[in-house]
Amino acid sequence: MTFLVGRPLTLAITATAGSGFLLFGYDQGVMSGLLSGDAFVRTFPEIDTTAGGHGSSSLQGTVVAIYEIGCFLGAILALVWGEKFGRRMCIMAGCVILTIGAALQCSAYSIPHMIVGRIVAGIGNGLNTSTIPVWHSELSKAASRGKGLAIELCINIFGVMTAYWVDYGMSYVASEAQFRFPIALQILFAIVTFFGILALPESPRWLIAHGQHSEARRVLWAIQPNAHSITEEDTVVSQDIAEITQAVVEEQSASEEGSFRMVFKNGPQRFLYRTLLGMGGQMMQQLSGVNLITYYNTVIFEQSVGMSHNLALLLAGFNGVAYFVSTLIPIWTIDRLGRRKLMLFAAAGQCACMAILAGTVSNGGHAAGLVATVMLFLFNFFFGVGLLAIPWLLPAEYSPLAVRTRSAALATATNWIFTFLVVEITPVSISNIGYRTYIYFAVFNFCFIPLIYFFYPETRNLTLEQIDRLFTGEKVQLHWHPSMGIAGDVDQRVGEKDPESILNVVPSSSRKERSRKEQPHSERAPSVDPQLETREVDPAPSPLPVSYPDHNPAPIHPIDYNPCGGQALSPSLSSNASLYQAREVRGHQRGRSRDDETTKVPNHFSHGNSPTHLYIHSSPEFVVDELTALRNFSGNTASFPPSGPEPYQGIASPLFDHSVFSDPANFANDVFLPGSAYEALHTALRNRQLWTARSDIPSRCSSPASAPEFDAVTPDELQARQADNYSRSRRSFDLSPDRENVLWQNYLNETCTWLDMFDNHRHFASTFPQMAKSAPHLRYSILALSARQIERKQNEKSQSESLSLYQEAIHLLLPELERKTTPVIASCVILCVLEMLSCNPKEWRRHLDGCAYLIQAAEINGFSGKEEQALFWCFARMDVCGGLISEEETIIPIHHWIPKDMSPTEASQLFLASNITAFDTYANYTVYLCAQTLGVLFSPAAQMSSSCVSCRYLGSPDERDTYVHRWKHLFDTVEQWYDSRPNQMKPLFTIPATAANPFPTVLYGNGAAISGNQLYHACAVLLLQRKPKTLSLPRRPKSVLWHARQICAISASNTHHGCWTNALQPLWLAGKVMSHHSEHAAIIETLTRIERETGWATAWRVEDLKDFWGEDDEVDEMDSMRIDTEGDVSLQTPRSIRSQ
């Protein structure tokens, strides 16, 4: 087992794999400069084909190409024995055999001696090249697998370049060391690879396939980026083990218990088809003609172009440098652009280069010779970008585990057979047919284009297990389809395919980040008897008893039980409530339909196991105790009930002294940090909302399901206990009239433009402030939001004012939650807006779920009318934004957006009818359409159409089972929205784009029109990017680029602050479509203005876009969003764009 873990281990694996391919590349290139060297032709005159020599070109080809026969034999050995002895043993054996072969070559004095040495060295190299890509890919994450192999092949070409320059340097040596030293030097690389493999782990997939689960667990833990902060029993490691184990069982079952014959069978797993694709990739690589140049670079410069030997060697060296530089490009593009695009790009470019090379060589003039030289350089560029790394990656990606070693070995054997063919015939071909040699290679490259386009699936960012799904359906899928689920190794985990728990709703983009926070807690075994737990006071306690890895967990309180079904009365309401063990939550979800989850809050803690759970409180009144203790932490300290010590005596005010301006390098830099007062307050409110949303709590339209039978807390008793808790002595919150006036002014003039954007009646500016007079919690919620927006906009380092108001609002809100009145829902929605403004955007969904379920429990929907309808649509916009960030369906299911007795068709008709009477309702229709789009494209149940919540309302019953029908129905509805817009939703005027402004000017007259049209274009972009390939539309739609440019134009042209807050995700979608630097600059300028003028964080999206555009390696690029020592914000255009 290796002594390295985490990122150092990953780098060591890549470096060692690269050293093995450096050895391969060096041996490929070393013979190029030796064949025409003086010492070499003196020792081996039989293969002297230089001017004045009388050697045989065919024998020369055989001596060089026989190495490929050895490589082929090595690949066959890997095919037969590789799976039995493992990846590491094969690679180490290859290094030993190659060393022996190199020693034989460098000591050779005759052609047979040299041939034997090259065959032996080839066997060792064949073992290595068959096994190293498989070993490397099985130790890599899906998102970096292509990049890792691109680095590996980049090092391979570095070996070719090194060989060229060693040959050039040794050309000045007259003795036999001129060729013996370059051949012997490869022994050094073999030794480095051998000892590197010796210190590194075996493939975890091979270990599991051979029953070594404990060792596989250690390896999977060691390669995790955060291995230092988790244990081998971590959930992430266990999920990897489960995925691989399941894949092994399924594949071995399908492969007739691992027999060799299954490689050549095309059953449900399509083993033969997948093996042939891998072999075809290697065939294309060699028939492209690359080794025509690699092995005979110097010969071509001398014989075809007419250069001197010294100049040919020098140009071969520079060609090697250019070749190496071109191989750096796939490191950044292979996992962004994908395999197919790069292969198509390479095939087309290589075809052109070979065709031009044939024409110029046939001319024979000096100018033609220069063009031919350029074509040789360009050919290596195209090959290095697209066909160098990918054919080595595809066999390991396409092949299932049961045949992966054998398929990779067959693919490598194919490489060597075709390499032998090319290297064998090249000198004979050049001598006999001259320039026509390049013509047939041009034809070969032309034929590769349709072969790649029609047969090779895209595997970018897919796990090896997901790639299996591309091949195992009714037909091979060339692209991962949204209906197949979410791509990537983070999202398609075992246990995460089920719908999310109502108590653990987390966007997929943040699961990995949160798992790192949760794992130290999940490893702690709870006491058998909670009463035996002892309380330990930390030296610097946090506002609520939040556990950390180095501290004892929070104390466990006795648990009350609900007599109904033996379920616990309440989930945890402490700050630890968000730390439920994910495996238990997911275990509860299996077998439960989506509809069940959306109607009530499940309590998954049974009578039998709840008492020993680490994170369970007994009932909601503990929230009041906790918040009472937190009360006024900056001044006087409050007390917990007598059951524990006072934990907040040492907390200073303010809690934070650092800026919370968005930091693109650390998206977790928000005020809702673990252990913070903000996070503790939010967690308490969220859990109380979830508890209140339970189906057995009285709502405005229902009563409890049953009466308590034993020791359960009735609502009356609970209210009495809460009143008692609130009667405890505490200092009242003081807010001066002048300061409150400032906050109200900011709310009415700035914040309301966000909230009332789609509401012509402006309920947030008129109705809810009037309600706040008699609802103190609503008053403080409004003031807290206003204060927080001022702090964000002015970049204030202290959050004490907004935090104090936030505390006060929650203290006053908690006792009122069960009533679910309109002011209560209004407070919850407004506090959600505050949290959206202040938290890590990739955590938005966790800050929305509590309010979402409370809204459902209160039976509020998009047609409730008056204030409640305004609240719903305000929240719905946030729900859609959260779904766009994480590419998931909305938390409130789409069928809860309309009344129970209303069909989706009737809802659409009402929306369309509003284009005459209420254009704000028509604008809300786009929010509804966005929610439908998220449901159709990203619902985990999308591949199970019959149970898809969002999709059962699209199309007739006999059509709903196909993604194509759902997509078409939704697309037609979205286009109908655009075609039926009322005049208020249409632009006032437009100005075409100019050289100074890359986007057109599109001016609208109101906020509903601005955001409504922008959401329409966002829907269109999402749908068109995922259009079923088999679908033909009756009329040609606008392009994705047109919709994306409209999104950017709307944001740049209309500076409505409320609409800007809704523009972040549409701008992200549009930015990914843009390619010109002027467009990038304009988008970044708009995003920076949004943050500067509204306080909404945008730097994280700027960083995402820069990473997507390939600008992530320009360090300090985001100095354009920095904070100086006085707290001033400098928002400038990034340097890379200013320099254009």
CSV table of C-alpha atoms in Angstrom, one decimal, residues 10 56 75 100 159 288 351 400 457 495 543 575 602 607 631 671 673 707 782 788 792 992 1107:
chain,number,residue,atom,x,y,z
A,10,THR,CA,-3.1,11.1,-7.9
A,56,SER,CA,18.0,-2.7,-48.5
A,75,ALA,CA,-0.1,-7.2,-25.9
A,100,ILE,CA,16.7,-6.8,-21.2
A,159,GLY,CA,9.9,11.0,-24.9
A,288,SER,CA,-3.3,8.2,-40.1
A,351,CYS,CA,-6.4,14.6,-44.3
A,400,PRO,CA,-16.8,-3.2,-19.2
A,457,PRO,CA,-20.1,7.4,-28.4
A,495,GLY,CA,-28.2,5.4,-3.1
A,543,PRO,CA,-23.6,29.5,19.0
A,575,SER,CA,-28.1,22.6,14.6
A,602,PRO,CA,-41.7,11.5,6.0
A,607,HIS,CA,-39.7,3.5,17.3
A,631,ARG,CA,-30.4,35.5,22.2
A,671,VAL,CA,-22.2,33.9,6.5
A,673,LEU,CA,-20.6,28.8,7.7
A,707,ALA,CA,-55.1,12.1,19.1
A,782,ILE,CA,-38.3,42.7,6.2
A,788,ARG,CA,-28.4,42.4,4.8
A,792,ARG,CA,-23.7,43.2,0.8
A,992,PRO,CA,-28.6,45.8,-33.7
A,1107,ASP,CA,-13.3,27.9,-16.2
